[in-house]
Amino acid sequence: QALPRSAIELRCQCIGTHSKFIPPRLIRNVNLIPSGPHCKNVEVIATLADGREVCLEPTAPWVKLIIKAILDK
Amino acid sequence: QALPRSAIELRCQCIGTHSKFIPPRLIRNVNLIPSGPHCKNVEVIATLADGREVCLEPTAPWVKLIIKAILDK
């Protein structure tokens, strides 16, 4: 669900968000992109253990919890 | 303070963390890397408006606040 990433991101990267819970152990990293002139949405892109990139919904409670869990570990 | 990023990250990316506050408007994105076999530390790497990458301390209150602010905007 993430569009290919260009060197400099000039537009929104996500065309949708993954709605189902992803177990934290499958997440290799999480990229937070604030909204700005390039895109009106906050974007949260998780790279999974298998290399896939999925867009997550920044307002979803489980997404906030996963981010908190990463920081608190 | 961030080492060059390889396609697959096999070691810690940060050799230190930036201690001073960075205004959120200067942050283009924030990458959260959970600890794992590749690195025992949680790593938080911010890309700044000028393209520089800086490592942030995941336990610093201002870092947590910036991440919260990005998600809540």
PDB file of C-alpha atoms in Angstrom:
ATOM      1  CA  GLN A   1       0.000   0.000   0.000  1.00  0.00           C
ATOM      2  CA  ALA A   2       3.019   2.291   0.036  1.00  0.00           C
ATOM      3  CA  LEU A   3       3.928   3.929  -3.247  1.00  0.00           C
ATOM      4  CA  PRO A   4       7.569   3.596  -4.357  1.00  0.00           C
ATOM      5  CA  ARG A   5       9.725   5.966  -2.352  1.00  0.00           C
ATOM      6  CA  SER A   6      11.652   8.544  -4.341  1.00  0.00           C
ATOM      7  CA  ALA A   7      14.854  10.075  -3.022  1.00  0.00           C
ATOM      8  CA  ILE A   8      12.996  13.252  -2.139  1.00  0.00           C
ATOM      9  CA  GLU A   9       9.383  12.726  -1.271  1.00  0.00           C
ATOM     10  CA  LEU A  10       7.216  15.265  -3.016  1.00  0.00           C
ATOM     11  CA  ARG A  11       3.813  13.745  -2.487  1.00  0.00           C
ATOM     12  CA  CYS A  12       1.850  11.459  -0.188  1.00  0.00           C
ATOM     13  CA  GLN A  13       3.423   7.993   0.045  1.00  0.00           C
ATOM     14  CA  CYS A  14       0.330   6.089   1.141  1.00  0.00           C
ATOM     15  CA  ILE A  15      -2.721   5.358  -0.942  1.00  0.00           C
ATOM     16  CA  GLY A  16      -4.462   3.574   1.911  1.00  0.00           C
ATOM     17  CA  THR A  17      -3.776   2.130   5.338  1.00  0.00           C
ATOM     18  CA  HIS A  18      -3.529  -1.424   6.599  1.00  0.00           C
ATOM     19  CA  SER A  19      -6.366  -1.923   9.044  1.00  0.00           C
ATOM     20  CA  LYS A  20      -5.443  -5.213  10.704  1.00  0.00           C
ATOM     21  CA  PHE A  21      -3.156  -5.524  13.712  1.00  0.00           C
ATOM     22  CA  ILE A  22       0.458  -6.376  12.900  1.00  0.00           C
ATOM     23  CA  PRO A  23       2.423  -8.192  15.634  1.00  0.00           C
ATOM     24  CA  PRO A  24       5.344  -5.985  16.751  1.00  0.00           C
ATOM     25  CA  ARG A  25       7.842  -8.829  16.198  1.00  0.00           C
ATOM     26  CA  LEU A  26       7.095  -8.646  12.460  1.00  0.00           C
ATOM     27  CA  ILE A  27       7.975  -4.945  12.291  1.00  0.00           C
ATOM     28  CA  ARG A  28      11.523  -4.116  11.249  1.00  0.00           C
ATOM     29  CA  ASN A  29      11.097  -0.364  11.436  1.00  0.00           C
ATOM     30  CA  VAL A  30       8.483   2.370  11.453  1.00  0.00           C
ATOM     31  CA  ASN A  31       8.842   5.618   9.544  1.00  0.00           C
ATOM     32  CA  LEU A  32       6.834   8.638  10.685  1.00  0.00           C
ATOM     33  CA  ILE A  33       6.334  11.363   8.111  1.00  0.00           C
ATOM     34  CA  PRO A  34       4.700  14.554   9.414  1.00  0.00           C
ATOM     35  CA  SER A  35       2.159  16.291   7.229  1.00  0.00           C
ATOM     36  CA  GLY A  36       3.527  19.172   5.196  1.00  0.00           C
ATOM     37  CA  PRO A  37       3.375  20.892   1.830  1.00  0.00           C
ATOM     38  CA  HIS A  38       4.113  17.536   0.116  1.00  0.00           C
ATOM     39  CA  CYS A  39       1.131  15.785   1.730  1.00  0.00           C
ATOM     40  CA  LYS A  40      -1.672  16.853   4.027  1.00  0.00           C
ATOM     41  CA  ASN A  41      -1.716  13.515   5.881  1.00  0.00           C
ATOM     42  CA  VAL A  42       0.554  12.281   8.618  1.00  0.00           C
ATOM     43  CA  GLU A  43       1.989   9.027   7.248  1.00  0.00           C
ATOM     44  CA  VAL A  44       3.191   6.012   9.200  1.00  0.00           C
ATOM     45  CA  ILE A  45       4.995   3.419   7.095  1.00  0.00           C
ATOM     46  CA  ALA A  46       6.088   0.144   8.669  1.00  0.00           C
ATOM     47  CA  THR A  47       8.706  -2.053   7.048  1.00  0.00           C
ATOM     48  CA  LEU A  48       7.958  -5.675   7.877  1.00  0.00           C
ATOM     49  CA  ALA A  49      10.386  -8.525   8.505  1.00  0.00           C
ATOM     50  CA  ASP A  50       9.875  -9.746   4.923  1.00  0.00           C
ATOM     51  CA  GLY A  51      10.718  -6.319   3.495  1.00  0.00           C
ATOM     52  CA  ARG A  52       7.184  -5.306   2.614  1.00  0.00           C
ATOM     53  CA  GLU A  53       6.154  -1.744   3.417  1.00  0.00           C
ATOM     54  CA  VAL A  54       2.685  -1.108   4.760  1.00  0.00           C
ATOM     55  CA  CYS A  55       1.009   2.154   5.623  1.00  0.00           C
ATOM     56  CA  LEU A  56      -0.577   2.340   9.053  1.00  0.00           C
ATOM     57  CA  GLU A  57      -3.298   4.637  10.321  1.00  0.00           C
ATOM     58  CA  PRO A  58      -1.648   7.193  12.661  1.00  0.00           C
ATOM     59  CA  THR A  59      -4.821   7.632  14.697  1.00  0.00           C
ATOM     60  CA  ALA A  60      -5.406   3.901  15.327  1.00  0.00           C
ATOM     61  CA  PRO A  61      -4.878   3.019  19.001  1.00  0.00           C
ATOM     62  CA  TRP A  62      -2.913  -0.155  18.158  1.00  0.00           C
ATOM     63  CA  VAL A  63      -0.551   1.870  15.952  1.00  0.00           C
ATOM     64  CA  LYS A  64       0.113   4.336  18.770  1.00  0.00           C
ATOM     65  CA  LEU A  65       0.663   1.414  21.163  1.00  0.00           C
ATOM     66  CA  ILE A  66       3.170  -0.254  18.845  1.00  0.00           C
ATOM     67  CA  ILE A  67       5.129   2.978  18.534  1.00  0.00           C
ATOM     68  CA  LYS A  68       5.071   3.423  22.309  1.00  0.00           C
ATOM     69  CA  ALA A  69       6.203  -0.189  22.763  1.00  0.00           C
ATOM     70  CA  ILE A  70       9.156   0.327  20.409  1.00  0.00           C
ATOM     71  CA  LEU A  71      10.253   3.446  22.295  1.00  0.00           C
ATOM     72  CA  ASP A  72       9.814   1.913  25.752  1.00  0.00           C
ATOM     73  CA  LYS A  73      11.662  -1.324  25.091  1.00  0.00           C
TER      74      LYS A  73
ATOM     75  CA  GLN B   1      25.702  10.835  13.967  1.00  0.00           C
ATOM     76  CA  ALA B   2      23.956   8.204  11.873  1.00  0.00           C
ATOM     77  CA  LEU B   3      26.162   5.744  10.038  1.00  0.00           C
ATOM     78  CA  PRO B   4      25.440   5.253   6.315  1.00  0.00           C
ATOM     79  CA  ARG B   5      22.336   3.141   5.862  1.00  0.00           C
ATOM     80  CA  SER B   6      22.778  -0.080   3.920  1.00  0.00           C
ATOM     81  CA  ALA B   7      19.868  -1.720   2.121  1.00  0.00           C
ATOM     82  CA  ILE B   8      19.580  -4.304   4.862  1.00  0.00           C
ATOM     83  CA  GLU B   9      20.612  -3.046   8.243  1.00  0.00           C
ATOM     84  CA  LEU B  10      22.781  -5.592   9.996  1.00  0.00           C
ATOM     85  CA  ARG B  11      24.141  -3.512  12.838  1.00  0.00           C
ATOM     86  CA  CYS B  12      23.371  -0.491  14.977  1.00  0.00           C
ATOM     87  CA  GLN B  13      22.927   2.658  12.872  1.00  0.00           C
ATOM     88  CA  CYS B  14      23.697   5.198  15.579  1.00  0.00           C
ATOM     89  CA  ILE B  15      27.042   5.857  17.173  1.00  0.00           C
ATOM     90  CA  GLY B  16      25.626   8.494  19.484  1.00  0.00           C
ATOM     91  CA  THR B  17      22.526  10.589  20.008  1.00  0.00           C
ATOM     92  CA  HIS B  18      21.851  14.277  19.480  1.00  0.00           C
ATOM     93  CA  SER B  19      21.120  15.752  22.882  1.00  0.00           C
ATOM     94  CA  LYS B  20      19.710  19.168  21.983  1.00  0.00           C
ATOM     95  CA  PHE B  21      16.056  19.846  21.211  1.00  0.00           C
ATOM     96  CA  ILE B  22      15.215  19.944  17.514  1.00  0.00           C
ATOM     97  CA  PRO B  23      12.177  22.048  16.534  1.00  0.00           C
ATOM     98  CA  PRO B  24       9.526  19.792  14.978  1.00  0.00           C
ATOM     99  CA  ARG B  25       9.249  22.032  11.898  1.00  0.00           C
ATOM    100  CA  LEU B  26      12.841  21.051  11.002  1.00  0.00           C
ATOM    101  CA  ILE B  27      12.030  17.335  11.040  1.00  0.00           C
ATOM    102  CA  ARG B  28      11.144  15.774   7.687  1.00  0.00           C
ATOM    103  CA  ASN B  29      10.646  12.280   9.051  1.00  0.00           C
ATOM    104  CA  VAL B  30      11.448  10.033  11.986  1.00  0.00           C
ATOM    105  CA  ASN B  31      12.478   6.405  11.627  1.00  0.00           C
ATOM    106  CA  LEU B  32      11.976   4.066  14.594  1.00  0.00           C
ATOM    107  CA  ILE B  33      14.058   0.914  14.587  1.00  0.00           C
ATOM    108  CA  PRO B  34      13.195  -1.616  17.323  1.00  0.00           C
ATOM    109  CA  SER B  35      16.044  -3.423  19.017  1.00  0.00           C
ATOM    110  CA  GLY B  36      16.774  -6.882  17.648  1.00  0.00           C
ATOM    111  CA  PRO B  37      19.533  -9.303  16.749  1.00  0.00           C
ATOM    112  CA  HIS B  38      21.164  -6.585  14.581  1.00  0.00           C
ATOM    113  CA  CYS B  39      21.405  -4.099  17.461  1.00  0.00           C
ATOM    114  CA  LYS B  40      20.557  -4.157  21.136  1.00  0.00           C
ATOM    115  CA  ASN B  41      19.437  -0.507  21.165  1.00  0.00           C
ATOM    116  CA  VAL B  42      16.178   1.004  20.050  1.00  0.00           C
ATOM    117  CA  GLU B  43      17.183   3.580  17.452  1.00  0.00           C
ATOM    118  CA  VAL B  44      15.361   6.767  16.506  1.00  0.00           C
ATOM    119  CA  ILE B  45      16.730   8.497  13.421  1.00  0.00           C
ATOM    120  CA  ALA B  46      15.327  11.860  12.350  1.00  0.00           C
ATOM    121  CA  THR B  47      15.838  13.195   8.856  1.00  0.00           C
ATOM    122  CA  LEU B  48      15.987  16.985   8.994  1.00  0.00           C
ATOM    123  CA  ALA B  49      14.720  19.512   6.473  1.00  0.00           C
ATOM    124  CA  ASP B  50      18.256  19.911   5.108  1.00  0.00           C
ATOM    125  CA  GLY B  51      18.631  16.150   4.562  1.00  0.00           C
ATOM    126  CA  ARG B  52      20.901  15.498   7.526  1.00  0.00           C
ATOM    127  CA  GLU B  53      20.155  12.409   9.605  1.00  0.00           C
ATOM    128  CA  VAL B  54      20.501  12.625  13.360  1.00  0.00           C
ATOM    129  CA  CYS B  55      20.061   9.945  15.968  1.00  0.00           C
ATOM    130  CA  LEU B  56      17.783  10.810  18.856  1.00  0.00           C
ATOM    131  CA  GLU B  57      17.607   9.306  22.324  1.00  0.00           C
ATOM    132  CA  PRO B  58      14.417   7.162  22.501  1.00  0.00           C
ATOM    133  CA  THR B  59      14.070   7.691  26.247  1.00  0.00           C
ATOM    134  CA  ALA B  60      14.341  11.506  26.130  1.00  0.00           C
ATOM    135  CA  PRO B  61      11.008  13.151  27.017  1.00  0.00           C
ATOM    136  CA  TRP B  62      11.303  15.714  24.201  1.00  0.00           C
ATOM    137  CA  VAL B  63      11.823  12.914  21.674  1.00  0.00           C
ATOM    138  CA  LYS B  64       8.688  11.111  22.873  1.00  0.00           C
ATOM    139  CA  LEU B  65       6.783  14.409  22.726  1.00  0.00           C
ATOM    140  CA  ILE B  66       7.879  15.088  19.153  1.00  0.00           C
ATOM    141  CA  ILE B  67       6.762  11.627  18.080  1.00  0.00           C
ATOM    142  CA  LYS B  68       3.428  12.116  19.847  1.00  0.00           C
ATOM    143  CA  ALA B  69       3.037  15.519  18.183  1.00  0.00           C
ATOM    144  CA  ILE B  70       3.634  14.035  14.728  1.00  0.00           C
ATOM    145  CA  LEU B  71       1.014  11.341  15.330  1.00  0.00           C
ATOM    146  CA  ASP B  72      -1.567  13.701  16.805  1.00  0.00           C
ATOM    147  CA  LYS B  73      -1.354  16.396  14.155  1.00  0.00           C
TER     148      LYS B  73
END
